[in-house]
Structures are given as structure tokens and as C-alpha cells.
JSON list of C-alpha atoms in Angstrom, two decimals:
[
{"chain": "A", "resi": 29, "resn": "MET", "atom": "CA", "xyz": [20.67, -17.27, -7.39]},
{"chain": "A", "resi": 30, "resn": "GLN", "atom": "CA", "xyz": [19.29, -14.76, -9.86]},
{"chain": "A", "resi": 31, "resn": "SER", "atom": "CA", "xyz": [17.97, -11.40, -8.63]},
{"chain": "A", "resi": 32, "resn": "VAL", "atom": "CA", "xyz": [15.40, -9.33, -10.46]},
{"chain": "A", "resi": 33, "resn": "HIS", "atom": "CA", "xyz": [14.47, -5.80, -9.44]},
{"chain": "A", "resi": 34, "resn": "VAL", "atom": "CA", "xyz": [10.96, -4.79, -10.38]},
{"chain": "A", "resi": 35, "resn": "ALA", "atom": "CA", "xyz": [8.66, -1.94, -9.31]},
{"chain": "A", "resi": 36, "resn": "VAL", "atom": "CA", "xyz": [5.36, -3.36, -8.04]},
{"chain": "A", "resi": 37, "resn": "ARG", "atom": "CA", "xyz": [1.99, -1.76, -7.36]},
{"chain": "A", "resi": 38, "resn": "LEU", "atom": "CA", "xyz": [0.02, -3.90, -4.91]},
{"chain": "A", "resi": 39, "resn": "ARG", "atom": "CA", "xyz": [-3.18, -5.28, -6.38]},
{"chain": "A", "resi": 40, "resn": "GLY", "atom": "CA", "xyz": [-6.45, -4.33, -4.68]},
{"chain": "A", "resi": 41, "resn": "ILE", "atom": "CA", "xyz": [-5.25, -1.42, -2.57]},
{"chain": "A", "resi": 42, "resn": "ASP", "atom": "CA", "xyz": [-5.02, 2.35, -2.73]},
{"chain": "A", "resi": 43, "resn": "ALA", "atom": "CA", "xyz": [-2.13, 3.58, -0.62]},
{"chain": "A", "resi": 44, "resn": "PRO", "atom": "CA", "xyz": [-1.39, 7.15, 0.42]},
{"chain": "A", "resi": 45, "resn": "GLU", "atom": "CA", "xyz": [1.35, 8.78, -1.66]},
{"chain": "A", "resi": 46, "resn": "LYS", "atom": "CA", "xyz": [4.77, 9.73, -0.26]},
{"chain": "A", "resi": 47, "resn": "ARG", "atom": "CA", "xyz": [4.57, 12.91, -2.32]},
{"chain": "A", "resi": 48, "resn": "GLY", "atom": "CA", "xyz": [0.94, 13.49, -1.34]},
{"chain": "A", "resi": 49, "resn": "LYS", "atom": "CA", "xyz": [-0.96, 16.76, -1.48]},
{"chain": "A", "resi": 50, "resn": "CYS", "atom": "CA", "xyz": [-1.08, 17.27, 2.30]},
{"chain": "A", "resi": 51, "resn": "ASP", "atom": "CA", "xyz": [1.00, 16.48, 5.37]},
{"chain": "A", "resi": 52, "resn": "GLY", "atom": "CA", "xyz": [-1.58, 13.93, 6.57]},
{"chain": "A", "resi": 53, "resn": "GLU", "atom": "CA", "xyz": [-1.28, 11.90, 3.37]},
{"chain": "A", "resi": 54, "resn": "LYS", "atom": "CA", "xyz": [2.52, 12.02, 3.54]},
{"chain": "A", "resi": 55, "resn": "ALA", "atom": "CA", "xyz": [2.47, 10.85, 7.18]},
{"chain": "A", "resi": 56, "resn": "ALA", "atom": "CA", "xyz": [0.02, 8.04, 6.34]},
{"chain": "A", "resi": 57, "resn": "ALA", "atom": "CA", "xyz": [2.31, 7.00, 3.46]},
{"chain": "A", "resi": 58, "resn": "ALA", "atom": "CA", "xyz": [5.27, 6.86, 5.83]},
{"chain": "A", "resi": 59, "resn": "ARG", "atom": "CA", "xyz": [3.31, 4.61, 8.23]},
{"chain": "A", "resi": 60, "resn": "ALA", "atom": "CA", "xyz": [2.21, 2.28, 5.43]},
{"chain": "A", "resi": 61, "resn": "THR", "atom": "CA", "xyz": [5.74, 2.13, 3.99]},
{"chain": "A", "resi": 62, "resn": "ALA", "atom": "CA", "xyz": [7.27, 1.40, 7.40]},
{"chain": "A", "resi": 63, "resn": "ARG", "atom": "CA", "xyz": [4.81, -1.42, 8.02]},
{"chain": "A", "resi": 64, "resn": "LEU", "atom": "CA", "xyz": [5.34, -2.95, 4.59]},
{"chain": "A", "resi": 65, "resn": "THR", "atom": "CA", "xyz": [9.11, -2.81, 5.14]},
{"chain": "A", "resi": 66, "resn": "GLU", "atom": "CA", "xyz": [8.60, -4.57, 8.48]},
{"chain": "A", "resi": 67, "resn": "LEU", "atom": "CA", "xyz": [6.42, -7.26, 6.88]},
{"chain": "A", "resi": 68, "resn": "LEU", "atom": "CA", "xyz": [8.99, -7.85, 4.13]},
{"chain": "A", "resi": 69, "resn": "GLY", "atom": "CA", "xyz": [11.90, -8.21, 6.54]},
{"chain": "A", "resi": 70, "resn": "ASP", "atom": "CA", "xyz": [14.69, -10.17, 4.90]},
{"chain": "A", "resi": 71, "resn": "GLU", "atom": "CA", "xyz": [12.25, -12.66, 3.38]},
{"chain": "A", "resi": 72, "resn": "ARG", "atom": "CA", "xyz": [12.22, -13.83, -0.20]},
{"chain": "A", "resi": 73, "resn": "VAL", "atom": "CA", "xyz": [9.38, -12.01, -1.97]},
{"chain": "A", "resi": 74, "resn": "TYR", "atom": "CA", "xyz": [6.87, -13.73, -4.24]},
{"chain": "A", "resi": 75, "resn": "LEU", "atom": "CA", "xyz": [4.59, -12.11, -6.82]},
{"chain": "A", "resi": 76, "resn": "SER", "atom": "CA", "xyz": [1.32, -13.62, -8.02]},
{"chain": "A", "resi": 77, "resn": "ASP", "atom": "CA", "xyz": [-1.68, -12.49, -10.07]},
{"chain": "A", "resi": 78, "resn": "ILE", "atom": "CA", "xyz": [0.76, -10.39, -12.13]},
{"chain": "A", "resi": 79, "resn": "ALA", "atom": "CA", "xyz": [-0.29, -7.93, -14.84]},
{"chain": "A", "resi": 80, "resn": "GLY", "atom": "CA", "xyz": [1.23, -4.90, -16.49]},
{"chain": "A", "resi": 81, "resn": "ASP", "atom": "CA", "xyz": [0.50, -1.58, -14.80]},
{"chain": "A", "resi": 82, "resn": "LYS", "atom": "CA", "xyz": [-0.37, 1.40, -16.96]},
{"chain": "A", "resi": 83, "resn": "TYR", "atom": "CA", "xyz": [1.89, 3.79, -15.03]},
{"chain": "A", "resi": 84, "resn": "PHE", "atom": "CA", "xyz": [5.64, 4.17, -14.65]},
{"chain": "A", "resi": 85, "resn": "GLY", "atom": "CA", "xyz": [6.72, 0.73, -15.93]},
{"chain": "A", "resi": 86, "resn": "ARG", "atom": "CA", "xyz": [5.53, -1.12, -12.84]},
{"chain": "A", "resi": 87, "resn": "VAL", "atom": "CA", "xyz": [3.75, -4.43, -12.58]},
{"chain": "A", "resi": 88, "resn": "LEU", "atom": "CA", "xyz": [0.50, -4.93, -10.72]},
{"chain": "A", "resi": 89, "resn": "ALA", "atom": "CA", "xyz": [0.62, -7.99, -8.45]},
{"chain": "A", "resi": 90, "resn": "ARG", "atom": "CA", "xyz": [-0.15, -9.58, -5.12]},
{"chain": "A", "resi": 91, "resn": "LEU", "atom": "CA", "xyz": [2.92, -9.64, -2.91]},
{"chain": "A", "resi": 92, "resn": "SER", "atom": "CA", "xyz": [3.68, -12.43, -0.45]},
{"chain": "A", "resi": 93, "resn": "VAL", "atom": "CA", "xyz": [6.42, -13.72, 1.81]},
{"chain": "A", "resi": 94, "resn": "GLU", "atom": "CA", "xyz": [6.75, -16.95, 3.77]},
{"chain": "A", "resi": 95, "resn": "GLY", "atom": "CA", "xyz": [3.87, -17.02, 6.25]},
{"chain": "A", "resi": 96, "resn": "ASN", "atom": "CA", "xyz": [1.87, -14.19, 4.64]},
{"chain": "A", "resi": 97, "resn": "ASP", "atom": "CA", "xyz": [0.22, -14.85, 1.30]},
{"chain": "A", "resi": 98, "resn": "ASP", "atom": "CA", "xyz": [-1.04, -11.29, 0.66]},
{"chain": "A", "resi": 99, "resn": "LEU", "atom": "CA", "xyz": [0.77, -8.31, 2.15]},
{"chain": "A", "resi": 100, "resn": "GLY", "atom": "CA", "xyz": [-1.74, -5.88, 0.63]},
{"chain": "A", "resi": 101, "resn": "ARG", "atom": "CA", "xyz": [-4.57, -7.61, 2.50]},
{"chain": "A", "resi": 102, "resn": "THR", "atom": "CA", "xyz": [-2.56, -7.33, 5.73]},
{"chain": "A", "resi": 103, "resn": "LEU", "atom": "CA", "xyz": [-2.15, -3.58, 5.19]},
{"chain": "A", "resi": 104, "resn": "LEU", "atom": "CA", "xyz": [-5.91, -3.34, 4.55]},
{"chain": "A", "resi": 105, "resn": "LYS", "atom": "CA", "xyz": [-6.77, -5.21, 7.74]},
{"chain": "A", "resi": 106, "resn": "GLU", "atom": "CA", "xyz": [-4.44, -2.93, 9.70]},
{"chain": "A", "resi": 107, "resn": "GLY", "atom": "CA", "xyz": [-6.13, 0.18, 8.27]},
{"chain": "A", "resi": 108, "resn": "LEU", "atom": "CA", "xyz": [-3.01, 1.54, 6.57]},
{"chain": "A", "resi": 109, "resn": "VAL", "atom": "CA", "xyz": [-4.38, 1.48, 3.01]},
{"chain": "A", "resi": 110, "resn": "ALA", "atom": "CA", "xyz": [-7.84, 1.54, 1.42]},
{"chain": "A", "resi": 111, "resn": "PRO", "atom": "CA", "xyz": [-9.47, -1.00, -0.90]},
{"chain": "A", "resi": 112, "resn": "TYR", "atom": "CA", "xyz": [-9.19, -0.23, -4.60]},
{"chain": "A", "resi": 113, "resn": "LYS", "atom": "CA", "xyz": [-11.20, -1.81, -7.40]},
{"chain": "A", "resi": 114, "resn": "GLY", "atom": "CA", "xyz": [-10.47, 0.69, -10.14]},
{"chain": "A", "resi": 115, "resn": "GLY", "atom": "CA", "xyz": [-11.88, 4.11, -10.82]},
{"chain": "A", "resi": 116, "resn": "LYS", "atom": "CA", "xyz": [-11.34, 7.21, -8.73]},
{"chain": "A", "resi": 117, "resn": "ARG", "atom": "CA", "xyz": [-8.76, 6.91, -5.97]},
{"chain": "A", "resi": 118, "resn": "ARG", "atom": "CA", "xyz": [-9.35, 7.93, -2.37]},
{"chain": "A", "resi": 119, "resn": "ASP", "atom": "CA", "xyz": [-8.91, 11.62, -1.53]},
{"chain": "A", "resi": 120, "resn": "TRP", "atom": "CA", "xyz": [-6.58, 11.13, 1.41]},
{"chain": "A", "resi": 121, "resn": "CYS", "atom": "CA", "xyz": [-6.42, 14.84, 2.18]},
{"chain": "A", "resi": 122, "resn": "ALA", "atom": "CA", "xyz": [-10.21, 15.09, 2.57]},
{"chain": "A", "resi": 123, "resn": "ASP", "atom": "CA", "xyz": [-10.09, 12.54, 5.41]},
{"chain": "A", "resi": 124, "resn": "ALA", "atom": "CA", "xyz": [-10.34, 14.54, 8.65]},
{"chain": "A", "resi": 125, "resn": "SER", "atom": "CA", "xyz": [-8.51, 11.86, 10.66]},
{"chain": "A", "resi": 126, "resn": "LEU", "atom": "CA", "xyz": [-5.40, 12.40, 8.54]},
{"chain": "A", "resi": 127, "resn": "ARG", "atom": "CA", "xyz": [-5.28, 16.05, 9.55]},
{"chain": "A", "resi": 128, "resn": "SER", "atom": "CA", "xyz": [-4.37, 15.13, 13.12]},
{"chain": "A", "resi": 129, "resn": "GLU", "atom": "CA", "xyz": [-1.02, 13.99, 14.44]},
{"chain": "A", "resi": 130, "resn": "ALA", "atom": "CA", "xyz": [-2.47, 10.56, 15.30]},
{"chain": "A", "resi": 131, "resn": "VAL", "atom": "CA", "xyz": [-0.10, 7.63, 15.41]},
{"chain": "A", "resi": 132, "resn": "GLY", "atom": "CA", "xyz": [-1.11, 4.28, 13.97]},
{"chain": "A", "resi": 133, "resn": "PRO", "atom": "CA", "xyz": [-3.96, 3.60, 11.53]},
{"chain": "A", "resi": 134, "resn": "ALA", "atom": "CA", "xyz": [-5.19, 6.97, 10.38]},
{"chain": "A", "resi": 135, "resn": "PHE", "atom": "CA", "xyz": [-8.66, 6.20, 9.06]},
{"chain": "A", "resi": 136, "resn": "ALA", "atom": "CA", "xyz": [-11.61, 3.87, 9.27]},
{"chain": "A", "resi": 137, "resn": "MET", "atom": "CA", "xyz": [-11.87, 1.37, 6.44]},
{"chain": "A", "resi": 138, "resn": "THR", "atom": "CA", "xyz": [-14.41, 2.26, 3.79]},
{"chain": "A", "resi": 139, "resn": "ASP", "atom": "CA", "xyz": [-15.03, 0.57, 0.48]},
{"chain": "A", "resi": 140, "resn": "ARG", "atom": "CA", "xyz": [-14.88, 3.59, -1.82]}
]
């Protein structure tokens, strides 16, 4: 079996950054990363709707595993990421709910 390692940005979402500007964004990024890792498990990963990404040599794609055809949509439904359709990204540090030590989804879904 051939293996290919590729950096992927999930299509349709804006996720908090691990190197974010505030502790709340960094904590939200850790929660989103942990959940994505859990969803991936040891499953074979499939990419669809693939395009080149303009940053850092990544590809932009939808990510799926057996039994879940869009991991980005799952993260959206669980409130761990925000929708993204281009343009200005969410200001994670301006979100008051991220300034607390809350566990679990850190913000209400908005279509910014």
C-alpha cells in the first residue's frame, strides 16, 4: 500500500489556531484538534473536493473516514469550529466565551 503525507486545510470551516493570539483561542484549538484526532482514529482517510490552498503548500479539501463523509461538518455541528466561506476570518479572541475556562464547545455557532 502506498502512503502519501499531505497537509490539508478543511474546506468550509474556520478553526481556532494553535498559535492563536490569546489563551482562549489556543484552548479552543486544542479542543478542536483533540476531537478531530478522535474522529480520525486509525481509519483510512479520504479527501474529496480537492483544490490547491494559497498558504503553506497545503491542499483544501473535505476530509472523510468510513462512516463520516465530512469531518469538518461534524466539527461545525459540535461547535468546535466556525463556518467559513472566504473573506475575513473569525476573531476568536473577541469571543467572550473563549475568555473563560469552559470545557467543551466554546462558542455559539454564527455564520460570519
